[in-house]
Coordinates of C-alpha atoms and ligand atoms in Angstrom, one line a residue:
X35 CA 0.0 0.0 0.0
X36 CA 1.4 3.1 -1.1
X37 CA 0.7 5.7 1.8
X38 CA 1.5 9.0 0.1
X39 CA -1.1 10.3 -2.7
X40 CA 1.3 10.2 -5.6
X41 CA -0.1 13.4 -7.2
X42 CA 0.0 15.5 -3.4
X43 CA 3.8 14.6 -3.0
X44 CA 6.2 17.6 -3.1
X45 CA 7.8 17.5 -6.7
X46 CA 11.2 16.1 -5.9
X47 CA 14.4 18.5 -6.8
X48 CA 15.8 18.8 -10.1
X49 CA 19.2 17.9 -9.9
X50 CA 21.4 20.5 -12.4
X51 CA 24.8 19.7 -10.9
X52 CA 27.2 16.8 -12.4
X53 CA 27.3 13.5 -10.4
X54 CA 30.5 14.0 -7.8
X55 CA 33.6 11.9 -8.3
X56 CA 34.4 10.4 -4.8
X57 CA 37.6 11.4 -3.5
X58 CA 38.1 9.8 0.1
X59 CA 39.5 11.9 2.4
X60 CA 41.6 10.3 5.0
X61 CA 39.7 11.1 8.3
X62 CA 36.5 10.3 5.9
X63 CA 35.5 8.1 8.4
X64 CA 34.2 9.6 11.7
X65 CA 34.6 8.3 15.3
X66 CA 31.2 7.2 16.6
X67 CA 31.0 9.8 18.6
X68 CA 31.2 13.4 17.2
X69 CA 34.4 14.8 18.1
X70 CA 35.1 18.3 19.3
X71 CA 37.3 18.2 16.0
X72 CA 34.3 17.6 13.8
X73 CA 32.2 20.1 11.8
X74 CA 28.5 20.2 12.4
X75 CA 26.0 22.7 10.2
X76 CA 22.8 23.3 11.6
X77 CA 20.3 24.1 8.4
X78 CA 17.5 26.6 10.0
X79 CA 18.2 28.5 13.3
X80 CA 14.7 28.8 14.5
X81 CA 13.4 27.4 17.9
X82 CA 14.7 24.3 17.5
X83 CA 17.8 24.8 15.1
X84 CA 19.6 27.5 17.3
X85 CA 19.2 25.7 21.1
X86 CA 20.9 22.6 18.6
X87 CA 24.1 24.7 17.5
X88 CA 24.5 26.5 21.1
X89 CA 24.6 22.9 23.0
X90 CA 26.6 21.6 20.1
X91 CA 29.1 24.5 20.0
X92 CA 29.3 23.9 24.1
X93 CA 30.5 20.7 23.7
X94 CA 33.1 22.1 21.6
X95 CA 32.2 21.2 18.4
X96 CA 32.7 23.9 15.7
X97 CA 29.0 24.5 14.4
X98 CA 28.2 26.1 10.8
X99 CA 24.9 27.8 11.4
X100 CA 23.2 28.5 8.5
X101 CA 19.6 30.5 7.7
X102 CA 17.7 31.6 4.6
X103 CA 16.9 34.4 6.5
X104 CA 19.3 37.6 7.2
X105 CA 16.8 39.3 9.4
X106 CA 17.1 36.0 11.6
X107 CA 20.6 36.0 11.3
X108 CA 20.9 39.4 12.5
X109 CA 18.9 39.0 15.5
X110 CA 20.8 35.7 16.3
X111 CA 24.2 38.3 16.3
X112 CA 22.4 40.8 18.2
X113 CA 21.0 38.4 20.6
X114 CA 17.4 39.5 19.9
X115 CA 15.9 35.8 19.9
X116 CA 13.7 34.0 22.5
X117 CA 15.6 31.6 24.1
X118 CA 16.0 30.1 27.5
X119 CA 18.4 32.4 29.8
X120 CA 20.7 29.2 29.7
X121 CA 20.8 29.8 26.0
X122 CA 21.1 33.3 25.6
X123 CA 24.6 32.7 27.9
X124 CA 25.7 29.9 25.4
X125 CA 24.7 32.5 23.1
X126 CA 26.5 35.6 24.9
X127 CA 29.7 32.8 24.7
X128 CA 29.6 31.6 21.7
X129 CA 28.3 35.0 18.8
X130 CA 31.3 35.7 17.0
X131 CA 33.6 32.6 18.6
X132 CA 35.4 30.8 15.9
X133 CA 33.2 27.7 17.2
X134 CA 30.0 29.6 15.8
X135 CA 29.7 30.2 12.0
X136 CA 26.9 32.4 10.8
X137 CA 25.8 32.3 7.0
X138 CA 23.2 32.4 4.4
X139 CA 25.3 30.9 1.6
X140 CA 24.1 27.0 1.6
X141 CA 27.7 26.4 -0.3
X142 CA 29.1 26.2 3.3
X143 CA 27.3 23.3 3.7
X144 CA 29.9 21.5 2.1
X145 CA 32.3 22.2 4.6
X146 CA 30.7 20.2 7.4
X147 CA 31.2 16.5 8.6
X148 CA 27.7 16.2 9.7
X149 CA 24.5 18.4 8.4
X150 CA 21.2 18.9 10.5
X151 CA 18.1 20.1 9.0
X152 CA 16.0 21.7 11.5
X153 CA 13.3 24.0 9.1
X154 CA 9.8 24.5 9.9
X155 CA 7.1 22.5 8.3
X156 CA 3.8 24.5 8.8
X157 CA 0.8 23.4 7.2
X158 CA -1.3 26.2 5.2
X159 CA -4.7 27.5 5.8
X160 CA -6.0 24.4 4.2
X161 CA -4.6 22.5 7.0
X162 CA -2.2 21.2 4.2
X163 CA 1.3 20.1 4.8
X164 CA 3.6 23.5 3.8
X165 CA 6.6 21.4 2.5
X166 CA 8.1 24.7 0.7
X167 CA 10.7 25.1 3.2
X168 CA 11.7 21.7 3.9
X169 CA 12.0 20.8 0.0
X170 CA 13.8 23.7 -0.3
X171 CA 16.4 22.8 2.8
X172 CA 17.2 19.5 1.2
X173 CA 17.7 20.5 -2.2
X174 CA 20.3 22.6 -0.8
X175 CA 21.5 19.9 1.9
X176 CA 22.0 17.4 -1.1
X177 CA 23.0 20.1 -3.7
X178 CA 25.9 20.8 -1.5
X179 CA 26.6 17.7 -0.1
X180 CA 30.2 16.1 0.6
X181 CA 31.4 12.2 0.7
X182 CA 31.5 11.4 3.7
X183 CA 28.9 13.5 5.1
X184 CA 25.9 12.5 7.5
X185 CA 23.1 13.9 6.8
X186 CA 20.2 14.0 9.7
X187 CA 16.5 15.9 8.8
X188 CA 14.9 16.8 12.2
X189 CA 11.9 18.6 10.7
X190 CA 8.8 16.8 12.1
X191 CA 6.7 15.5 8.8
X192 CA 5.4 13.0 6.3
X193 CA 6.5 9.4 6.6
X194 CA 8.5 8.8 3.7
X195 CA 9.9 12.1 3.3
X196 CA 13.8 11.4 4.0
X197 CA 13.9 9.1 1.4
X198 CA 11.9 11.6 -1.1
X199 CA 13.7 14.9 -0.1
X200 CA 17.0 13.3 1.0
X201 CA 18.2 10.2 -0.3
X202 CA 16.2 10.4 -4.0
X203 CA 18.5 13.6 -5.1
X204 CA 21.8 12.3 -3.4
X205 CA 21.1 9.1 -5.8
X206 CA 20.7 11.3 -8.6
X207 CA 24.1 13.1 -7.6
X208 CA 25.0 9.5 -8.1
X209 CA 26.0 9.4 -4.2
X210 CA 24.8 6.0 -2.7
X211 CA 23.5 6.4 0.8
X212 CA 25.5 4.2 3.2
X213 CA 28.4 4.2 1.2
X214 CA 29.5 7.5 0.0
X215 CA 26.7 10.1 2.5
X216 CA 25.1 8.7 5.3
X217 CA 21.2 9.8 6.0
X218 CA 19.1 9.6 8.8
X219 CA 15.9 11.1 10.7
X220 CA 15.6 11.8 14.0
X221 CA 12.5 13.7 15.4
X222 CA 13.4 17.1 17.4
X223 CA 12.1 16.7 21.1
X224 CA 12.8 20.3 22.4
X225 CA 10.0 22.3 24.6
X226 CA 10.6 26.1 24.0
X227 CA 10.9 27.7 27.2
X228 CA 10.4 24.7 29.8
X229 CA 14.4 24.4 31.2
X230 CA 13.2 21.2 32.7
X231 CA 13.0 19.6 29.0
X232 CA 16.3 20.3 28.6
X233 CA 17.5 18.3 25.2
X234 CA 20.8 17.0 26.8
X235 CA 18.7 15.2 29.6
X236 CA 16.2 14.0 26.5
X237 CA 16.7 10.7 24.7
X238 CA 16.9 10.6 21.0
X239 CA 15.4 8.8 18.3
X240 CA 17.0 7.8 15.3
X241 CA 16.6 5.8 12.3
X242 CA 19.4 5.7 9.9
X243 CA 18.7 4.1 6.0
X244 CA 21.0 1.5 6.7
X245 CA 22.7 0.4 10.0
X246 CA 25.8 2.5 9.4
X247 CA 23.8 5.8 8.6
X248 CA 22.2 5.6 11.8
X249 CA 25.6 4.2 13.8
X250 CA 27.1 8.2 12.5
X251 CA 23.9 9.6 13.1
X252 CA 23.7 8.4 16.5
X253 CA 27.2 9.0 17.2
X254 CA 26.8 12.7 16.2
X255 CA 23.5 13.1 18.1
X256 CA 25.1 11.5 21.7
X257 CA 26.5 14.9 22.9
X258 CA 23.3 16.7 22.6
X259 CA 20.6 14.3 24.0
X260 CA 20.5 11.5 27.6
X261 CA 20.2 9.0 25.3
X262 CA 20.0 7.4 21.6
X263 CA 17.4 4.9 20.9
X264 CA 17.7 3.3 17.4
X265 CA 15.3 2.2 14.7
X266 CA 15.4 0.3 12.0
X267 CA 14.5 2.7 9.8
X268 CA 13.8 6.8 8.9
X269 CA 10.2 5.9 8.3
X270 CA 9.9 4.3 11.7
X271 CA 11.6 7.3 13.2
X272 CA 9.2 9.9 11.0
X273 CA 6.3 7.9 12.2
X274 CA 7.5 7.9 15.8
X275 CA 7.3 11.8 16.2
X276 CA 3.7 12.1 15.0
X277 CA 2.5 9.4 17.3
X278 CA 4.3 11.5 20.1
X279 CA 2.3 14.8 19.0
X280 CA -0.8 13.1 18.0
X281 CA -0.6 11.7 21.8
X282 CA -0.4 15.0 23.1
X283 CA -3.5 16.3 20.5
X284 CA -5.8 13.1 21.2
X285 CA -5.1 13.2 25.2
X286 CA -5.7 17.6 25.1
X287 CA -9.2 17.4 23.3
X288 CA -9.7 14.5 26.1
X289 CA -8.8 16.8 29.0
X290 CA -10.8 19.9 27.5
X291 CA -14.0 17.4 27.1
X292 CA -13.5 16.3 30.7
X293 CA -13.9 20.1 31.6
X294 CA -16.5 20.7 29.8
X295 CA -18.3 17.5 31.6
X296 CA -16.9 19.1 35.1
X297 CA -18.5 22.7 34.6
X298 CA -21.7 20.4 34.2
X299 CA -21.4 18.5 37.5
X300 CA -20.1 21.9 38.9
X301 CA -16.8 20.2 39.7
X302 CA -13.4 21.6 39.1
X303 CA -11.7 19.5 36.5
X304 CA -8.0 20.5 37.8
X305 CA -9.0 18.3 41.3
X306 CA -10.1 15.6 39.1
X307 CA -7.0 15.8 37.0
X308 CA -5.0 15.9 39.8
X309 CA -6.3 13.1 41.5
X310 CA -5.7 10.9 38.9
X311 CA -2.5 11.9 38.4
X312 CA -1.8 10.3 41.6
X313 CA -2.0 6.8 39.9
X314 CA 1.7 5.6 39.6
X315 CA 0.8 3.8 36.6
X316 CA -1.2 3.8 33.3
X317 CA -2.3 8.0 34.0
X318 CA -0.3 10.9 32.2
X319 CA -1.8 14.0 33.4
X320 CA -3.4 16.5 30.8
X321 CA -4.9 19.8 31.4
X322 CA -7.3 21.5 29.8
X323 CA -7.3 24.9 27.9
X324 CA -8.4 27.3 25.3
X325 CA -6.9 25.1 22.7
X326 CA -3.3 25.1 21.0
X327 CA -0.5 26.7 19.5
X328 CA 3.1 26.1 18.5
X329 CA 4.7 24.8 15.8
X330 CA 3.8 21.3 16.4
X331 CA 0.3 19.7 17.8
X332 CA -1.9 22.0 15.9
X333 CA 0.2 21.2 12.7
X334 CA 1.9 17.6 12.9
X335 CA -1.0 15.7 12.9
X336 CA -2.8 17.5 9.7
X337 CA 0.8 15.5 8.2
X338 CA -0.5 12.2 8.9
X339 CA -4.2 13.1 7.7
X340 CA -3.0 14.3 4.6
X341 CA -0.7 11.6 3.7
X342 CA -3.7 9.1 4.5
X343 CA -6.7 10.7 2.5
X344 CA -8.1 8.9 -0.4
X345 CA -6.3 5.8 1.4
X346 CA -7.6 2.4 2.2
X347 CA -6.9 3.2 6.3
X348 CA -8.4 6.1 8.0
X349 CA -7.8 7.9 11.1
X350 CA -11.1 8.8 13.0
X351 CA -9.9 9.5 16.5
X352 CA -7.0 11.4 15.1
X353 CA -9.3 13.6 13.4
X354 CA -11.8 13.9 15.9
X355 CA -9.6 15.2 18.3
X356 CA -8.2 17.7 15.5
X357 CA -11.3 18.8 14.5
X358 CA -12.5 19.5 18.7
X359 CA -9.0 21.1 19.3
X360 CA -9.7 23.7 16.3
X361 CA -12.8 24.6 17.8
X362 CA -11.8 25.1 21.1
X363 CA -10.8 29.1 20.7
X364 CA -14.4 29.6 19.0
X365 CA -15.7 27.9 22.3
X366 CA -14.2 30.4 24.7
X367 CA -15.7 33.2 22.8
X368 CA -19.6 31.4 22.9
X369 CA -18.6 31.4 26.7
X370 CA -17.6 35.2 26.8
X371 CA -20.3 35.9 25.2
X372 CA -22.6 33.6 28.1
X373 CA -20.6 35.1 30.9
X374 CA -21.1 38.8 30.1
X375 CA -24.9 38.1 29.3
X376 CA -24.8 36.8 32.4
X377 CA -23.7 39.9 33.7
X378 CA -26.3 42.0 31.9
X379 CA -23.7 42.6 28.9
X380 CA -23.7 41.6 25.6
X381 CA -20.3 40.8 23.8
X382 CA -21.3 43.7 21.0
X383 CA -19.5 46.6 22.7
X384 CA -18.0 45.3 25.8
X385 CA -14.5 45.6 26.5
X386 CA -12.7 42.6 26.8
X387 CA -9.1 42.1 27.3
X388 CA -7.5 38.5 26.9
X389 CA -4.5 37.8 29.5
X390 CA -1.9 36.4 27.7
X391 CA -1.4 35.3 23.7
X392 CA 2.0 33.5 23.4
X393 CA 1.0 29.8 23.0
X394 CA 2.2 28.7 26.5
X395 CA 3.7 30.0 29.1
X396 CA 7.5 31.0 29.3
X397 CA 7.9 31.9 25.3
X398 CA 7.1 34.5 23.2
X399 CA 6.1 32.2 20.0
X400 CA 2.1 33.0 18.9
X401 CA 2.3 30.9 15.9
X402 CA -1.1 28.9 15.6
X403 CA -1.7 30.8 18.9
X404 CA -5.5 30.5 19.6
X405 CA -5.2 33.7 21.4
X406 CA -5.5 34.8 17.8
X407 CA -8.7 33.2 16.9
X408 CA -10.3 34.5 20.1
X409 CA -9.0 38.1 19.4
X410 CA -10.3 38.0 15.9
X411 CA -13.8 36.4 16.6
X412 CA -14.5 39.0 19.2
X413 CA -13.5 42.0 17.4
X414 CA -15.8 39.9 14.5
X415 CA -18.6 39.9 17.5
X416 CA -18.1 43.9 18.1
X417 CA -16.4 43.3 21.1
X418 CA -13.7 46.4 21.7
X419 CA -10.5 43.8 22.3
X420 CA -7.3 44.0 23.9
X421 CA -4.4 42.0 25.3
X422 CA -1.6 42.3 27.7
X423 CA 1.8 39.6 27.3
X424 CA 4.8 40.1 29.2
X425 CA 6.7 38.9 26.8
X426 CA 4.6 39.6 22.9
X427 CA 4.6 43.3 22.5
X428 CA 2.2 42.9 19.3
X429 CA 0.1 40.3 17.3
X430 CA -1.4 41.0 14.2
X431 CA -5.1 40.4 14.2
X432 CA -7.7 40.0 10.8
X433 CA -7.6 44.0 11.4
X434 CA -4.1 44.8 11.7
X435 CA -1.6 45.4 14.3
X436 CA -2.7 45.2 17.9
X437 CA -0.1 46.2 20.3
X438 CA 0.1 44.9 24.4
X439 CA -2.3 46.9 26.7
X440 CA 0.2 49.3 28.9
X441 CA -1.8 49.4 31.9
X442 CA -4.0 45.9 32.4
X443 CA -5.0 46.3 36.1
X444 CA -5.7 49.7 35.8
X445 CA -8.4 49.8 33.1
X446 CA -12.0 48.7 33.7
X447 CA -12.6 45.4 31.9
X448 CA -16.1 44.3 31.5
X449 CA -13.9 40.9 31.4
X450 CA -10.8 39.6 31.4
X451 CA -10.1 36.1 29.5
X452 CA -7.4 34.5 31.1
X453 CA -5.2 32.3 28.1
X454 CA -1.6 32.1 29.0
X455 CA -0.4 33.1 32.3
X456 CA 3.5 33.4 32.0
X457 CA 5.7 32.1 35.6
X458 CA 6.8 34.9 37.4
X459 CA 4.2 37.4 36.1
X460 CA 1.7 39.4 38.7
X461 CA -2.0 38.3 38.5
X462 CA -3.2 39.6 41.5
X463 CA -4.9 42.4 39.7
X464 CA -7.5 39.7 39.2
X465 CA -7.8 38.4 42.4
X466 CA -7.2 40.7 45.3
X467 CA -9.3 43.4 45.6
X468 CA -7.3 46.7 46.0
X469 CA -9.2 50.3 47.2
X470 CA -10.9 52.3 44.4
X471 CA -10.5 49.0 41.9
X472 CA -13.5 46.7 41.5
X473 CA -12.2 43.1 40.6
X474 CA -13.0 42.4 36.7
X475 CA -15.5 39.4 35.8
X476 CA -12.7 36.6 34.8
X477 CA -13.1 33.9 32.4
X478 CA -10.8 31.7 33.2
X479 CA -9.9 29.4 29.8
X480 CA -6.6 28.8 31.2
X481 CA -8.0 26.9 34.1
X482 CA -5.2 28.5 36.2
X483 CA -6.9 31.2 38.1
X484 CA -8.7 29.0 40.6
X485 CA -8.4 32.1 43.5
X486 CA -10.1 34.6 41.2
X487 CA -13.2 35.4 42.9
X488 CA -15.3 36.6 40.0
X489 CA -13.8 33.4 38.2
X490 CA -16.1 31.6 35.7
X491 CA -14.4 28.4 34.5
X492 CA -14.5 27.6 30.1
Ligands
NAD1681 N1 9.2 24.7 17.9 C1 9.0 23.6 18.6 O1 8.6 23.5 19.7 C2 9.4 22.3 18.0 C3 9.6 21.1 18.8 C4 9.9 19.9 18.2 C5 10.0 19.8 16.8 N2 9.8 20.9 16.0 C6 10.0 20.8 14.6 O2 11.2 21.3 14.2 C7 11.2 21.9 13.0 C8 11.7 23.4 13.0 O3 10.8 24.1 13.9 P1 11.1 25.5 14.5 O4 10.1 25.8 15.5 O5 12.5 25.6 14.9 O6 10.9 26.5 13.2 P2 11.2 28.0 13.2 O7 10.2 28.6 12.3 O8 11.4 28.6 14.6 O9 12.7 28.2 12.5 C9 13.0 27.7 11.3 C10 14.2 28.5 10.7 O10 14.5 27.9 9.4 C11 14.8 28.9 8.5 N3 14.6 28.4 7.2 C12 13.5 28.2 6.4 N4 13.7 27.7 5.2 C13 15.1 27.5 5.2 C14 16.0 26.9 4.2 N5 15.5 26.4 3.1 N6 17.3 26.8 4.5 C15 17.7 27.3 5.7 N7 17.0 27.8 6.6 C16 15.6 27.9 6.4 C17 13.8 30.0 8.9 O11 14.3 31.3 8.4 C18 13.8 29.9 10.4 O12 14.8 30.8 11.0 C19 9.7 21.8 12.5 O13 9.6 20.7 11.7 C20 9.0 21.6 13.8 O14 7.8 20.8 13.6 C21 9.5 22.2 16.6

């Protein structure tokens, strides 16, 4: 069975260069662990790209980072990025070292001993896989590509795709993989902004297309992750990361329906979450919210979906739990709209300010935020909207620019939807009362508020 609808595939990349003759270097053959001697490029220095050359350049490897974009790469020099503050130190040590290489030209590429490809793979607003950039970053990758070279593509996406994007133009270089390059996938596991998830104390998966791709993949992986846990093959790694995110999606639109059921027995669904998280076995605790953002769960999924359509095997809980996690941010505003009626109020002219719009606490990503969703079907409902994030100074809305709200606590809200509440930021404005400031009615989608007394829970 052929998974991949032929005709939706990503063309693959004309190859106009002439097929390399092999000249073995001497030290053509790397140690199984990369040494700090070794050269690694990083392809893409995004969220998950530039954390990957800092840990790498720590353990004193000499890193090629290299980005389509010059605006990124200037921030990246200027240390303008959002990173963890462990990073922006590596970052503070490392701009401008000799052991960190900055470029847009993909002909460095060639330079390295190992390549990375860490570019993001979106999906359009067809909930379509967006394989632009990836295609793109392999064409390049195998364009550029030296003998000896191992080649890893960390980019969550379709099953199949490192022997389409990877190994399919190295062939047509007339490099055989195994032999002359040696490529592998291995799904990214970093969480943005949690310095718990560190990826040095994360294990690794990675699935080399033959043994000895994924014996150099591995050993140029070790320094960065616990632990390196091998497959037999790229598809089995490719498949491996979309059941991890399609875990995460499935058990989310779970949680969210169990609070729903809760505000119907008038129970609080973080007790009953709690509680079971007590179980030492066979419980992983998920919390409800006002849907999801990132780069990954609202997009990874739609990769499996759209590589199945028009197949013989279908994916109903996959979808299901897709379809309720899109409609989650359209369900917070039905409940704004119930909460101020409730207060004699309707959502037409009422001035509503949403707490928070990064897509989780502790970064300042709002890509697939549903913040924005929220913002947009309020303003839609003729609600006068605002929003106030300590660390996203503006989103742009259906209707343009809206910039962060200077003074949150002290403007009357007629409510106050709480989204993302970021550690170390003041809330109290919504829970204490202070003199001459009348608490604000709080819908609390972020289930986080619990002390709020004018809370009303999603
Ligand atoms: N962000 C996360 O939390 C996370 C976690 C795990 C896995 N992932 C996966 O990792 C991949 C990268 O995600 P990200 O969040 O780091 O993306 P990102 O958008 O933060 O960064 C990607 C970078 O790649 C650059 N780029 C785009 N096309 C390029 C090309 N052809 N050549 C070189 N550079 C190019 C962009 O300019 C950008 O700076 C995605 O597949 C994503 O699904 C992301």
């Amino acid at each position: 069975m052929t998974l991949t609808p032929a005709a939706a595939r990503p063309a693959r990349p004309v190859e106009t260069r002439p097929a390399l003759t092999l000249v073995p270097r001497p030290d053509a053959l790397p140690p199984a662990t990369v040494s700090p001697a070794a050269t690694v490029a990083i392809v893409g220095l995004g969220y998950v790209g530039l954390p990957t050359a800092l840990a790498l350049a720590d353990a004193g490897v000499h890193v090629i980072g290299h980005d389509v974009s010059d605006l990124r790469l200037g921030a990246i020099r200027a240390g303008e990025v959002d990173l963890l503050p462990a990073d922006h130190a590596r970052l503070a040590r490392h701009a401008g070292s000799e052991l960190l290489d900055l470029t847009a030209d993909p002909a460095d590429l060639g330079r390295a001993d190992a390549v990375l490809v860490c570019v993001p793979t979106p999906v359009d607003g067809h909930l379509v896989p967006d394989l632009s950039a990836l295609a793109a970053a392999c064409a390049s990758v195998a364009a550029h590509a030296a003998a000896g070279q191992t080649i890893v593509l960390t980019s969550t996406t379709y099953v199949g795709s490192t022997r389409d994007l990877l190994v399919a133009p190295l062939a047509a270089r007339g490099l055989v993989v195994g032999r002359d390059v040696f490529v592998a996938f291995s799904p990214e596991r970093i969480d943005p902004g949690v310095a718990d998830h560190l990826p040095e104390r994360t294990p690794r998966v990675v699935g080399g297309v033959t043994p000895e791709c994924s014996r150099r993949a591995a050993g140029m992986l070790a320094p960065t992750a616990a632990a390196v846990h091998v497959v037999s093959s790229p598809e089995a790694a490719e498949m491996t990361k979309l059941l991890e995110n399609t875990f995460r999606a499935v058990n989310i639109a779970l949680a969210n329906e169990f609070a729903d059921v809760a505000r119907g027995f008038d129970v609080d669904v973080r007790e009953v979450v709690d509680a079971a998280a007590t179980k030492p076995y066979g419980f992983m605790a998920f919390r409800p919210g006002p849907g999801v953002g990132g780069h990954c769960i609202p997009c990874d999924p739609h990769y499996l979906l759209w590589q199945l359509r028009g197949g013989a095997v279908a994916a109903p809980l996959t979808e299901a739990a897709m379809n309720s996690i899109a409609a989650r941010p359209h369900a917070v505003v039905e409940r704004a709209r119930q909460v101020l009626a409730e207060n004699g109020r309707p959502l037409a002219g009422a001035r509503v300010l949403l707490a928070g719009v990064a897509y989780k606490p502790g970064v300042a990503d709002v890509r697939e935020s549903p913040a924005l969703t929220i913002l947009d079907d309020l303003r839609r409902a003729g609600a006068t909207v605002a929003f106030t994030d300590t660390m996203v100074n503006r989103v742009w809305t259906s209707a343009g620019p809206l910039d962060t709200e200077p003074d949150p606590a002290g403007t009357p809200w007629d409510l106050v939807v709480t989204h993302t509440l970021h550690p170390g930021v003041d809330h109290s404005w919504l829970t204490t009362p202070a003199p001459g400031r009348p608490l604000p009615q709080v819908l609390d989608a972020a289930y986080a508020l619990a002390d709020a007394p004018n809370r009303h829970v999603l």
